[in-house]
Short mmCIF file of C-alpha atoms and ligand atoms in Angstrom, two decimals:
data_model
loop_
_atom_site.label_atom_id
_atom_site.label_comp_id
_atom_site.label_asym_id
_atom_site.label_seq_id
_atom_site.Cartn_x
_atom_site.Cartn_y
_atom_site.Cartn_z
CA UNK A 54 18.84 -61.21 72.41
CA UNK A 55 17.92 -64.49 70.73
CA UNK A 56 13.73 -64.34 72.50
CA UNK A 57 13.85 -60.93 70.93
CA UNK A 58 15.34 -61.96 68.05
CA UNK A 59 12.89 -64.68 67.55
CA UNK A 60 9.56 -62.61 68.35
CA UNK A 61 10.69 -60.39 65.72
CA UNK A 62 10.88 -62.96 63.20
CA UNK A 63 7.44 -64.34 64.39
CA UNK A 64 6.55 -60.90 63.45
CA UNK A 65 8.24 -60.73 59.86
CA UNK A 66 7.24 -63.95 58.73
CA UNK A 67 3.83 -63.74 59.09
CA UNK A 68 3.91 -60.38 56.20
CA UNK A 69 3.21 -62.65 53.56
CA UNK A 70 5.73 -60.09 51.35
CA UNK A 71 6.37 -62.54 48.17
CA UNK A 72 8.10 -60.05 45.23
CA UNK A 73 4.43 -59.64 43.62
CA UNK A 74 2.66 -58.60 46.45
CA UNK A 75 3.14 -55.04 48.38
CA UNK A 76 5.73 -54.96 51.26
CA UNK A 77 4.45 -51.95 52.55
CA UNK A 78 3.07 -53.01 56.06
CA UNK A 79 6.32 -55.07 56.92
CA UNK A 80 8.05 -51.89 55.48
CA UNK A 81 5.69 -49.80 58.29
CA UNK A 82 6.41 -52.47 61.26
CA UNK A 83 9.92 -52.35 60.99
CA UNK A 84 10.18 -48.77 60.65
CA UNK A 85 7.67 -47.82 63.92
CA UNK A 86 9.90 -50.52 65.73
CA UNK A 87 13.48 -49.07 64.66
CA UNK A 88 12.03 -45.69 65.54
CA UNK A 89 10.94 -46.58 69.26
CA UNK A 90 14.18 -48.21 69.68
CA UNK A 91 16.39 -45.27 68.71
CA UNK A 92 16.93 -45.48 65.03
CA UNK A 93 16.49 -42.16 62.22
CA UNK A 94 14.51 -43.89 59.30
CA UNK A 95 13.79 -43.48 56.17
CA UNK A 96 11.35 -44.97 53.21
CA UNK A 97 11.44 -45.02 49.77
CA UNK A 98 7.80 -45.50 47.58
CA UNK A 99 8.71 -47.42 44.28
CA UNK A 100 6.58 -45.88 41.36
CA UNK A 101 3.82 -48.23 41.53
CA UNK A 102 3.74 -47.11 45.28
CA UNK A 103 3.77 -50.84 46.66
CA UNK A 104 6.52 -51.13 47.22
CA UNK A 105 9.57 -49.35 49.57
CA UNK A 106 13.20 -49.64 50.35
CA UNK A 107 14.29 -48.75 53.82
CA UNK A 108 17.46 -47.04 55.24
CA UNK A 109 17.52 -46.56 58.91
CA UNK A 110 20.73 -44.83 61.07
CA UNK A 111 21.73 -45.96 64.25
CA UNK A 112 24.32 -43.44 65.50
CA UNK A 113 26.25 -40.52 64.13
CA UNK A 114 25.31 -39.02 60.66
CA UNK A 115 28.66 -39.58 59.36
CA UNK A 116 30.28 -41.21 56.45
CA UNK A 117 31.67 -44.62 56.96
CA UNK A 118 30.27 -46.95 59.12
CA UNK A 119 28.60 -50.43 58.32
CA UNK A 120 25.79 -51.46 56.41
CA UNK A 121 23.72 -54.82 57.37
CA UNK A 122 21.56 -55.34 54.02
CA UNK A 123 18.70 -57.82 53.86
CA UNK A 124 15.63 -57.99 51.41
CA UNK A 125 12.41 -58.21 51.98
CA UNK A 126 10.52 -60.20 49.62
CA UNK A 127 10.17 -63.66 49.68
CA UNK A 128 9.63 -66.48 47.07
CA UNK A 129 6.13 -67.71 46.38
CA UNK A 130 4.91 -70.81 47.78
CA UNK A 131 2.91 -71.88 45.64
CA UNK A 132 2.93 -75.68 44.49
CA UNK A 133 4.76 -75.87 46.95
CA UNK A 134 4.18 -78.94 50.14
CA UNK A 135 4.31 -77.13 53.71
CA UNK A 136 4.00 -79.15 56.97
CA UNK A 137 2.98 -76.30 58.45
CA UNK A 138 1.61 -72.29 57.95
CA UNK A 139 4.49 -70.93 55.72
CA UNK A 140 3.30 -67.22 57.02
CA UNK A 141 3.49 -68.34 60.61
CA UNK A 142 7.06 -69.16 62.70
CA UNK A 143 6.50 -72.56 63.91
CA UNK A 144 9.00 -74.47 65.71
CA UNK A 145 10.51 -77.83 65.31
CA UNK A 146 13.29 -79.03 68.14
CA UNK A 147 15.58 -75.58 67.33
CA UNK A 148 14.30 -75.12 64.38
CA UNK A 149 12.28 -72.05 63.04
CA UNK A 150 10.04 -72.47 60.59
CA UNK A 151 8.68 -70.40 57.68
CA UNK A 152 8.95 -68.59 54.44
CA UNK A 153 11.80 -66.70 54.30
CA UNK A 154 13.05 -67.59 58.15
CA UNK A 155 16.55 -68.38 56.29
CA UNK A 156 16.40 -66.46 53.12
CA UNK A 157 16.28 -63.71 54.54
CA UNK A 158 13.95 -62.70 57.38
CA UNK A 159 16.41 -64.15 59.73
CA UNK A 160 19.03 -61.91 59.34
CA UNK A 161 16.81 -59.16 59.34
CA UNK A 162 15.46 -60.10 62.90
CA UNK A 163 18.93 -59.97 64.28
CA UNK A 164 19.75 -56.84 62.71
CA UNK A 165 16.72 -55.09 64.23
CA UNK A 166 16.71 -56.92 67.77
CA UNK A 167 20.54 -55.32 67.94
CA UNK A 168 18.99 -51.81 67.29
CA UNK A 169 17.91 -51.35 70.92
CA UNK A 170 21.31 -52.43 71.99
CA UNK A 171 22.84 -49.91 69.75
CA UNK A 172 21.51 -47.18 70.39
CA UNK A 173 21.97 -47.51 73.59
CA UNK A 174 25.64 -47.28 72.87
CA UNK A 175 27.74 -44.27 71.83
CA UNK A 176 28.53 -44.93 68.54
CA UNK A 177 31.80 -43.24 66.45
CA UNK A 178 30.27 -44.89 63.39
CA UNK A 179 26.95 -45.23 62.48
CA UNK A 180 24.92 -48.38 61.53
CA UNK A 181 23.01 -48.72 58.99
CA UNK A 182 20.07 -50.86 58.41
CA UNK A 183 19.85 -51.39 54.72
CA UNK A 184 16.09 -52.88 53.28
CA UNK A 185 15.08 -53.69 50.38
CA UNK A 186 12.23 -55.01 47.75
CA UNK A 187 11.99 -56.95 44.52
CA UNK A 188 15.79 -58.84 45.18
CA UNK A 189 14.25 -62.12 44.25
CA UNK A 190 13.45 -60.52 40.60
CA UNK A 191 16.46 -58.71 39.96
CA UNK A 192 17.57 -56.75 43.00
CA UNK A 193 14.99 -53.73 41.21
CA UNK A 194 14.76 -52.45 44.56
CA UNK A 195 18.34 -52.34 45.25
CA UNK A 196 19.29 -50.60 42.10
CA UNK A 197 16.52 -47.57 43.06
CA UNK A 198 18.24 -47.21 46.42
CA UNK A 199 22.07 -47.12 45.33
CA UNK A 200 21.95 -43.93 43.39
CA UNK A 201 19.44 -42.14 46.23
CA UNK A 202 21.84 -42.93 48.96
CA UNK A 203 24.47 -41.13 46.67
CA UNK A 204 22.35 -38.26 45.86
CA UNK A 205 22.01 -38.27 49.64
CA UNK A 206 26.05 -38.63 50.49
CA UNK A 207 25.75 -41.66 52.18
CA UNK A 208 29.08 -43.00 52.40
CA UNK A 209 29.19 -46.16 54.52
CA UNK A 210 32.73 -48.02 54.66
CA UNK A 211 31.11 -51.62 54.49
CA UNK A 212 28.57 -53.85 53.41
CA UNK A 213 27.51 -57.14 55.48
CA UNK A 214 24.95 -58.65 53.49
CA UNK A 215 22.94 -61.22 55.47
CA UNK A 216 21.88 -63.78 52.74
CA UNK A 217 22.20 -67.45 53.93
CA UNK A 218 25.63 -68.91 54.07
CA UNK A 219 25.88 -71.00 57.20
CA UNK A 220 27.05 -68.29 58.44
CA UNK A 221 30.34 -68.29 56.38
CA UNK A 222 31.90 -65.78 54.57
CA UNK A 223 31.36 -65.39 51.26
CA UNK A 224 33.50 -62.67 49.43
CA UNK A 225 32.46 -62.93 45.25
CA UNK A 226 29.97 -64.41 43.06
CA UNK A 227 29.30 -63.44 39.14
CA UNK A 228 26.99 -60.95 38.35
CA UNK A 229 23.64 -61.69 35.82
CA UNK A 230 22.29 -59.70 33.29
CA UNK A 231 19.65 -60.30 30.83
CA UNK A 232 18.42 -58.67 27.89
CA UNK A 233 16.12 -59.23 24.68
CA UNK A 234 16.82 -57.95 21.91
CA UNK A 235 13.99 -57.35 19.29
CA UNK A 236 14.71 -56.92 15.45
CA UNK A 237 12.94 -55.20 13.08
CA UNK A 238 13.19 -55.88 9.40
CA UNK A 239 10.87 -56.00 6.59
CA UNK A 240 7.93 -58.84 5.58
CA UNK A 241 7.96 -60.11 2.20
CA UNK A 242 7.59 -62.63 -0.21
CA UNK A 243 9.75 -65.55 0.46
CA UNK A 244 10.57 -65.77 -3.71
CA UNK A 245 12.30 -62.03 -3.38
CA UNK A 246 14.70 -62.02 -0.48
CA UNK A 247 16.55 -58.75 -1.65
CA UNK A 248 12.96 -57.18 -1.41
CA UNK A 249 12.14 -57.96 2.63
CA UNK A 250 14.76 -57.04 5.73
CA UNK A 251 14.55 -60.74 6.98
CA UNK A 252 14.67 -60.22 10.90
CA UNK A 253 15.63 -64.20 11.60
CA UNK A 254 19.14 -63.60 9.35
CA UNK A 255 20.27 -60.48 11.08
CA UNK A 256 19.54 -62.12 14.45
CA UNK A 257 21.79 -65.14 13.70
CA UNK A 258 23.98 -62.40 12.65
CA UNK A 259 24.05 -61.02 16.29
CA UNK A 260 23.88 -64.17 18.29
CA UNK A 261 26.90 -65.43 15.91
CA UNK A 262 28.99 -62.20 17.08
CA UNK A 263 27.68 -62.71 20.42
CA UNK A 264 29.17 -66.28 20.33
CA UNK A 265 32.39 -65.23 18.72
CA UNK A 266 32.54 -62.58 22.21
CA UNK A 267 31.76 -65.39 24.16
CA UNK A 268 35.11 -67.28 22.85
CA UNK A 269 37.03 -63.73 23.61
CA UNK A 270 35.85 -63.57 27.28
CA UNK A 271 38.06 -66.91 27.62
CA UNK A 272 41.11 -65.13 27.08
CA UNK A 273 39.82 -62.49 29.82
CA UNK A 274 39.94 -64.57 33.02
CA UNK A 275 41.02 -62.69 35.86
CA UNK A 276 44.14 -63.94 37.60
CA UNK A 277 43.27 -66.76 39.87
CA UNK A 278 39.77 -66.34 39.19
CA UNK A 279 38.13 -68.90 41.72
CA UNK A 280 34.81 -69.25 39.77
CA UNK A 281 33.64 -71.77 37.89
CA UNK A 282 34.12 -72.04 34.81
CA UNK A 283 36.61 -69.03 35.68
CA UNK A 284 35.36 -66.79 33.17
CA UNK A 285 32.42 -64.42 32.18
CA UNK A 286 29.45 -66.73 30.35
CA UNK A 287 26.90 -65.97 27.54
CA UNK A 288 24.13 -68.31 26.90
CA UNK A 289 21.58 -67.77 24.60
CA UNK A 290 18.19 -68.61 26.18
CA UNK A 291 15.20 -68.31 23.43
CA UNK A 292 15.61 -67.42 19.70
CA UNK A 293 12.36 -66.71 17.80
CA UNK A 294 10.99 -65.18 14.99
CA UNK A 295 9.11 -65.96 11.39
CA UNK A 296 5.54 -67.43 10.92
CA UNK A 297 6.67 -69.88 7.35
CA UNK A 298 8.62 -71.29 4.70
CA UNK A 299 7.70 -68.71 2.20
CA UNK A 300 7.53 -65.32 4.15
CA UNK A 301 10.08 -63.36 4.98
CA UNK A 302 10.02 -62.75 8.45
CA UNK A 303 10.09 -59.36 9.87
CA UNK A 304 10.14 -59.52 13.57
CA UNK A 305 13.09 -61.90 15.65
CA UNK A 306 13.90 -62.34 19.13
CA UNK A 307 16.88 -63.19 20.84
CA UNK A 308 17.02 -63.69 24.93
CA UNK A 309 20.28 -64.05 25.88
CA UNK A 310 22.27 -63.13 29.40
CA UNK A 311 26.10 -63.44 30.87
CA UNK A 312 27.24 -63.78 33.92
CA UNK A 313 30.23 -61.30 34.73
CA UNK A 314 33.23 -61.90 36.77
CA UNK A 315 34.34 -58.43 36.62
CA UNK A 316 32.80 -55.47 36.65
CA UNK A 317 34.64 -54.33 32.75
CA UNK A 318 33.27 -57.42 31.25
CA UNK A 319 30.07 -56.55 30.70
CA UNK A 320 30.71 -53.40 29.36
CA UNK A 321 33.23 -54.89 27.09
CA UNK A 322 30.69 -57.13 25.15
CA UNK A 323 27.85 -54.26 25.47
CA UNK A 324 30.21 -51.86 23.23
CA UNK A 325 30.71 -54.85 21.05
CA UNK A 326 27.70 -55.21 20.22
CA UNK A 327 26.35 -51.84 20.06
CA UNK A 328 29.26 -51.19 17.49
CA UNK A 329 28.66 -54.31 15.92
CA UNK A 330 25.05 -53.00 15.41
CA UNK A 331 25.63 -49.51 14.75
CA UNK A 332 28.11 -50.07 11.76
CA UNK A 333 27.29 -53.45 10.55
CA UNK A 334 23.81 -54.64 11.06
CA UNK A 335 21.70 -51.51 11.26
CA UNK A 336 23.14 -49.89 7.67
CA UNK A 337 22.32 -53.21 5.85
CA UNK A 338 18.86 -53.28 7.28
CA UNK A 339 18.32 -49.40 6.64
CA UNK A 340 19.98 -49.87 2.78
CA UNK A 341 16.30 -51.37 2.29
CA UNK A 342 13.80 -50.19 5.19
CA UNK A 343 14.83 -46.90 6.49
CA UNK A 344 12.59 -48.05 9.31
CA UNK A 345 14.40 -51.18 10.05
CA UNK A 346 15.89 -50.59 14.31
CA UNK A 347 17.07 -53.33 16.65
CA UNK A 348 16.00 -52.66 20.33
CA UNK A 349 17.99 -54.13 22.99
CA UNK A 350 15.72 -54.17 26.12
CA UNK A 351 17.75 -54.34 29.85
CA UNK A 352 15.43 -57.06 31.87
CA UNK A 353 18.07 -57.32 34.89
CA UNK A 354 21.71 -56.42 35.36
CA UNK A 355 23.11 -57.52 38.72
CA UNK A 356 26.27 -56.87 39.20
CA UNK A 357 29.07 -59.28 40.51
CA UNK A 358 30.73 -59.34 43.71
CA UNK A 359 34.48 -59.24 42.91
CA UNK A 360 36.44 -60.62 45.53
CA UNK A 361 39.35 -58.07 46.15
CA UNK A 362 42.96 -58.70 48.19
CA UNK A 363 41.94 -55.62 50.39
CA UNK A 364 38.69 -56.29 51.53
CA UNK A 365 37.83 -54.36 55.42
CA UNK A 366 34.54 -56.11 55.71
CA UNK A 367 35.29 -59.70 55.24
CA UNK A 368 38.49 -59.11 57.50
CA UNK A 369 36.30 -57.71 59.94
CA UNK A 370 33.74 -60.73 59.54
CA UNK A 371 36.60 -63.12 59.86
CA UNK A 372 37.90 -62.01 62.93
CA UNK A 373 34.35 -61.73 64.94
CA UNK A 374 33.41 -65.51 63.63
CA UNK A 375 36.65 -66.83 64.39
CA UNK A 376 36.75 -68.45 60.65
CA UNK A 377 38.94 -67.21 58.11
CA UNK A 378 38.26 -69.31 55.04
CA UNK A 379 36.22 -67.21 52.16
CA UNK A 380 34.63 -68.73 49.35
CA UNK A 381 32.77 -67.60 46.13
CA UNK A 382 28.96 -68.86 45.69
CA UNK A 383 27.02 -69.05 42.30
CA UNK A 384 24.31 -67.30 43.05
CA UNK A 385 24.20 -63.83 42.76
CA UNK A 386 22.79 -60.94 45.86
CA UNK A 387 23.01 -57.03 46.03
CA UNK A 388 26.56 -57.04 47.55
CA UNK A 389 28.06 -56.01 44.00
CA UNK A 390 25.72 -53.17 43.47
CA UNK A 391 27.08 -51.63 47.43
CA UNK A 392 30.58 -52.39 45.80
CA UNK A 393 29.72 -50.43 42.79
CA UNK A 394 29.44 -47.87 45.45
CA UNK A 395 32.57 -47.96 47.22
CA UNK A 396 31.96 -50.40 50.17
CA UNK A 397 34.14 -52.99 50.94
CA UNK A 398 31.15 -56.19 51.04
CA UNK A 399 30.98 -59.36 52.41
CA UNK A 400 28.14 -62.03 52.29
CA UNK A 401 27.74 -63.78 56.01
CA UNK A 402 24.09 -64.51 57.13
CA UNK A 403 22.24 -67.29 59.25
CA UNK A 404 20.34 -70.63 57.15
CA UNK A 405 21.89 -72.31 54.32
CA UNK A 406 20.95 -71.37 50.99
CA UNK A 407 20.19 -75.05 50.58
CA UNK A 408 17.03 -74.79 52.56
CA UNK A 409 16.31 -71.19 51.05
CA UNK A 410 13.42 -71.20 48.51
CA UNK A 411 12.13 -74.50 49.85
CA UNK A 412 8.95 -75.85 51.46
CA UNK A 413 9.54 -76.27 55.47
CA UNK A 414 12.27 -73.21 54.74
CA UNK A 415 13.93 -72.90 58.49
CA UNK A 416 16.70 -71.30 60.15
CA UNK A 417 18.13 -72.81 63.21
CA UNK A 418 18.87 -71.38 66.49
CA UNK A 419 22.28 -71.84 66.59
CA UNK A 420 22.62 -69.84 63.67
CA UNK A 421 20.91 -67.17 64.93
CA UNK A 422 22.54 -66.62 67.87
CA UNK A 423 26.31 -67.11 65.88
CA UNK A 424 24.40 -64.18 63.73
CA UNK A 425 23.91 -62.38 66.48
CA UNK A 426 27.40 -62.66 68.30
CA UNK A 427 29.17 -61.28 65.08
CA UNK A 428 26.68 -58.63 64.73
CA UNK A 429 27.93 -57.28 68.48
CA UNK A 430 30.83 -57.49 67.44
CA UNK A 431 29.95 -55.20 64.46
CA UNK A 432 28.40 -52.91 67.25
CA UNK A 433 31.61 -52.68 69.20
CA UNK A 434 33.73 -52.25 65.83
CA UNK A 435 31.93 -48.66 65.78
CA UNK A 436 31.70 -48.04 69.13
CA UNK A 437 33.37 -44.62 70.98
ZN1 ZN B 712 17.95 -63.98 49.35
#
């Protein structure tokens, strides 16, 4: 299984498929070699038409079952020093070399090379290879594909996301979402304030509720909340607006994002805000320019992984790698949007995120083939 394994990756690594560029033929190489090996597949076109997500089926069309969920863009390499081709596996002692080997073509080659064995198999559960585009700038392509599997009543049990973790299991991280929010007053003369909407003030209005918020989600911390600091965060990235002294300025920006560690955090400081704009802010902008709006734009809204006391997948994962200890990582993956679904989830996958994103990016063999023992294990979980 690991030569197989390998060749594959040879194969996946040399699609250069970095989030700006089309994935489309690695999309069509995986999906003609899933279907001679016994797998139902599926594509999904993003609107610009470069882009897919794929779901394939191994076994029954049934609900439950488990998901192994990899993306398939990589990060650009530019400025970036390479020893070797970044778009061609090359090998050093038992290492494999190349952009995205760890983070996350790895995992992806495993998951494939165990579709022949699969198949094979008679299965009481399916298997579901789960693919996806644009992760590296905001999971887009994961967020398309949620609400089409549930328009299609896809209802798997579990989530194994393959992002690099040594191969340990991983079982929460905080969500991120971003926004920018654009207000719209009034120019004027800086010598009559009461004649101009100034844009600047009601931003500092906002950013100063969305500080006070900030202070609130303190007092929210789940019980023994193991991230840290243990508690949702706002920061306030880029405030701009005005053009001098003497003008009153009519256009302001704020960037700001937080970083949930529960799902009912966000919304809480979304409704805070939209009241906080709806009653306060907009009427004393409209009392002199009907005209006056604030936009809030979404740029990215990842949602967390909360790790749960019931939890089949990572009990599953800990049994088949023999190591029980779960942690939480600060970076953030597309495990929270299959919980948002109703999967149990767990984060396990070959490489360390340490070399991920790197020049000389690699993935070792030994992680492979540990990747590839739990993933028969996986197999024999929904076996007959
Ligand atoms: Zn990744």
């Amino acid at each position: 299984m690991l030569k197989e394994t390998e060749a594959i990756l040879a194969d996946l690594i040399s699609f250069p498929t970095v989030s700006s560029d089309s994935n489309l033929d690695m999309m069509a190489w995986m999906a003609n070699w899933l279907e001679h090996h016994g797998a139902k597949v599926e594509l999904f076109a993003d609107a610009s038409g470069a882009k897919a997500n794929m779901f394939a089926t191994i076994g029954p069309d049934v609900p439950g079952g488990v998901v192994l969920s990899g993306h398939s863009d990589v990060v650009p390499v530019t400025d970036q020093l390479w020893h070797s081709n970044p778009f061609h596996l090359t090998e050093r002692d038992d290492l494999l070399l190349g952009r995205g080997a760890c983070d996350m073509k790895g995992f992806i080659a495993a998951a494939i090379a165990m579709a022949d064995p699969l198949s094979k198999t008679p299965l009481k559960r399916p298997v579901h290879l789960c693919f996806t585009h644009d992760e590296e700038v905001g999971c887009m392509g994961a967020r398309a594909l949620v609400p089409e599997l549930e328009r299609r009543g896809y209802a798997p049990r579990m989530a194994i996301v393959g992002e690099p973790t040594d191969m340990k299991i991983i079982e929460g991280h905080k969500g991120c979402c971003e926004y920018t929010c654009r207000f719209h007053g009034l120019e004027g003369h800086g010598s009559a304030p009461e004649r101009g909407v100034n844009a600047v003030e009601y931003a500092v209005r906002y950013v100063t509720r969305l500080m006070s918020l900030a202070e609130q989600l303190k007092t929210r911390v789940p019980a023994n909340s193991r991230f840290d600091p243990p508690w949702t965060t706002v920061n306030v990235g880029r405030l701009h607006g005005g053009v001098a002294h003497n003008v009153i300025p009519g256009l302001a920006e704020v960037d700001w994002e937080m970083r949930p560690v529960q799902s009912g955090d966000a919304q809480f400081v979304k409704d805070a805000l939209e009241a906080y704009v709806e009653t306060e802010l907009l009427p004393a902008m409209r009392k002199v320019n009907p005209e006056a709006r604030v936009e809030t734009q979404v740029i990215g809204e990842v949602a967390g992984l909360e790790p749960m006391s019931d939890n089949a997948a990572r009990d599953l994962v800990a049994q088949l790698t023999g190591d029980a200890t779960c942690g939480v990582v600060p970076f953030s993956t597309e495990g929270g949007l299959f919980q948002e679904m109703g999967m149990s989830v767990v984060i396990c996958g070959p490489g360390s995120i340490a070399q991920a994103h790197k020049p000389d990016e690699f993935v070792s063999r030994q992680q492979l083939s540990q990747c590839l023992t739990m993933l028969e294990g996986i197999g024999r979980s929904v076996a007959a």
